[in-house]
C-alpha positions as a printed Julia matrix, in Angstrom:
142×3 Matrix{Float64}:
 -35.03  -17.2   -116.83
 -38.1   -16.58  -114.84
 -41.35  -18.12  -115.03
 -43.2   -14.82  -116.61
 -39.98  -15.19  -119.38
 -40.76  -19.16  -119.81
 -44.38  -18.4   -120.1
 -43.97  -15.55  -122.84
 -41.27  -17.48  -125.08
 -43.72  -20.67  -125.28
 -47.3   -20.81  -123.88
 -48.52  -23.79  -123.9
 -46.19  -24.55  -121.68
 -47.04  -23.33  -117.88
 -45.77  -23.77  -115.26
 -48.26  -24.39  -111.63
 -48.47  -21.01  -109.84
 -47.26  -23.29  -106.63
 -44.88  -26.36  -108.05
 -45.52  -27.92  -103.94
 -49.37  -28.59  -104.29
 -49.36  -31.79  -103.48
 -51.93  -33.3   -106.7
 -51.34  -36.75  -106.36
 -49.46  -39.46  -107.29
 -49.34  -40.83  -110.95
 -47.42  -43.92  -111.3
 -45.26  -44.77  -114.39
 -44.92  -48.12  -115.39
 -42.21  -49.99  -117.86
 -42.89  -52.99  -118.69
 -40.18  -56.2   -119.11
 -39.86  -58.91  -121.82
 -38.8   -61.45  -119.35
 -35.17  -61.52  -121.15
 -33.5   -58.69  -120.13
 -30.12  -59.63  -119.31
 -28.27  -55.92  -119.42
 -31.0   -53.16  -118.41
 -30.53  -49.24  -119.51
 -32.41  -46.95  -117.34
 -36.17  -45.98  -118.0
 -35.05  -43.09  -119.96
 -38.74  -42.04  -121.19
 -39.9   -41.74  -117.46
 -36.95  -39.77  -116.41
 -37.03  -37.39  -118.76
 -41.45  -37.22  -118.31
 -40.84  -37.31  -114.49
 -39.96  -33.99  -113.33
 -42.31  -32.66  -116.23
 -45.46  -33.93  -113.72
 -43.21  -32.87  -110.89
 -43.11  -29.35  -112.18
 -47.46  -29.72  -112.11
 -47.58  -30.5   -108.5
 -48.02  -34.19  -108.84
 -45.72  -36.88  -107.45
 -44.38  -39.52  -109.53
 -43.44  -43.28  -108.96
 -41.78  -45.32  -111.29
 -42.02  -49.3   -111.21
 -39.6   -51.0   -113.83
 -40.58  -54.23  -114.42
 -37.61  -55.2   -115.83
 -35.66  -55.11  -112.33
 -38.5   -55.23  -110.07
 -38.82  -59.12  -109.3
 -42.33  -58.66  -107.29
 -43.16  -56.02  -109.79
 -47.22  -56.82  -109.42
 -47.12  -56.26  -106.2
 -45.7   -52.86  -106.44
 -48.35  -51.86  -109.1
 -51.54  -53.09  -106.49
 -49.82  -51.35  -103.27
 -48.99  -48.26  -105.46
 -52.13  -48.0   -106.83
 -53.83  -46.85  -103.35
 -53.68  -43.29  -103.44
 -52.58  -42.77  -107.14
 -54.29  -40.74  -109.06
 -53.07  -42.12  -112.93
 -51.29  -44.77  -114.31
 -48.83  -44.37  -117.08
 -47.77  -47.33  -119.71
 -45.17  -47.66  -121.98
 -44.83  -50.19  -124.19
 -43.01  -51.96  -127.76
 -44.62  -54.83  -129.69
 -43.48  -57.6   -128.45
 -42.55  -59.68  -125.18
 -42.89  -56.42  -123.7
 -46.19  -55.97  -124.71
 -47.42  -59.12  -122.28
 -46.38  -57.67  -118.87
 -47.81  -53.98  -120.01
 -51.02  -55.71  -120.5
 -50.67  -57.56  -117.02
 -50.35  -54.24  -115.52
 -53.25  -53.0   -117.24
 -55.67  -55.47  -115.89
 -54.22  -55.35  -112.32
 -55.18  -51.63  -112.95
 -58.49  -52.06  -114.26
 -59.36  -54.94  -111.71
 -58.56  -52.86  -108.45
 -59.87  -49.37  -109.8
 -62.01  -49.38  -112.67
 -61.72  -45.58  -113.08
 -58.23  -44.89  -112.23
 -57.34  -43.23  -115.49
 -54.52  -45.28  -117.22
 -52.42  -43.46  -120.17
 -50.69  -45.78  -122.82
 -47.61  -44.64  -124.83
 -45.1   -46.14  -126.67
 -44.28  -47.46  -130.45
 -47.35  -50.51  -129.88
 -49.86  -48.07  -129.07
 -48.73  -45.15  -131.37
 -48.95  -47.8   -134.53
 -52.06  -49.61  -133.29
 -53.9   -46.26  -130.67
 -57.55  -48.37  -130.96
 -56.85  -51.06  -129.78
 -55.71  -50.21  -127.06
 -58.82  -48.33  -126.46
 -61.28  -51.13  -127.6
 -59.55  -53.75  -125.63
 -60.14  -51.57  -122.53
 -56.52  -50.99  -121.29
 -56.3   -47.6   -121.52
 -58.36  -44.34  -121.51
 -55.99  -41.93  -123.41
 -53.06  -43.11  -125.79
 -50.29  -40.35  -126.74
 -48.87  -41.0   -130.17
 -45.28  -40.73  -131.62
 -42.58  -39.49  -129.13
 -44.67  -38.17  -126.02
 -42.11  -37.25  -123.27
């Protein structure tokens, strides 16, 4: 199927006119409860991934929940990104996406920072009054 055939079957979704335009880097980040004993892949971010790909972006994905030095990785990939992604539950989870927020928020103020997730589909205003995100996607957002 080409493009043109993609394009005419379902448009709203387009695809860049040169998928190698090199956009930027957004950084996806999963967050850990501190308990994970048996970890499943990030399967939200892999199926998003090559979605940004596809829009000429690059994508990073830091998972908390096997990344030890996790903070870290979030300040030195935050250099020459261009969003930050968050997904989160309520619960234990919910601490470390925070922590990532403000490590956001404290080394670039206006690096946009996009929540989703069950927490932030139930409860979308708070995450916006408590400052830790700018745009929150609701329900199932891959």
């Amino acid at each position: 199927m080409s493009k043109r055939q993609l394009n005419q079957r379902n448009p709203l979704f387009e695809l860049p006119s040169n998928p190698g335009t090199d956009k930027g880097k957004v950084v996806l980040f999963f967050p850990t409860a501190g308990i994970e004993q048996n970890v499943w892949f990030p399967f939200p971010y892999l199926y998003l991934g090559p979605f940004i790909e596809l829009t000429g972006y690059t994508v990073t994905v830091i998972d908390a929940r096997v990344e030890e030095n996790w903070r870290q990785c979030v300040e030195s990939e935050l250099r020459d990104c261009v969003a930050f992604g968050i997904t989160s539950m309520s619960g234990p989870d919910l601490n470390s996406a925070l922590e990532a927020a403000h490590i956001v928020r404290e080394s670039n103020s206006n690096l946009p920072i996009i929540w989703g997730g069950h927490h932030v589909s139930a409860l979308p205003e708070q995450a916006l009054q408590e400052n830790v995100a700018d745009y929150v996607c609701l329900g199932t957002s891959e």
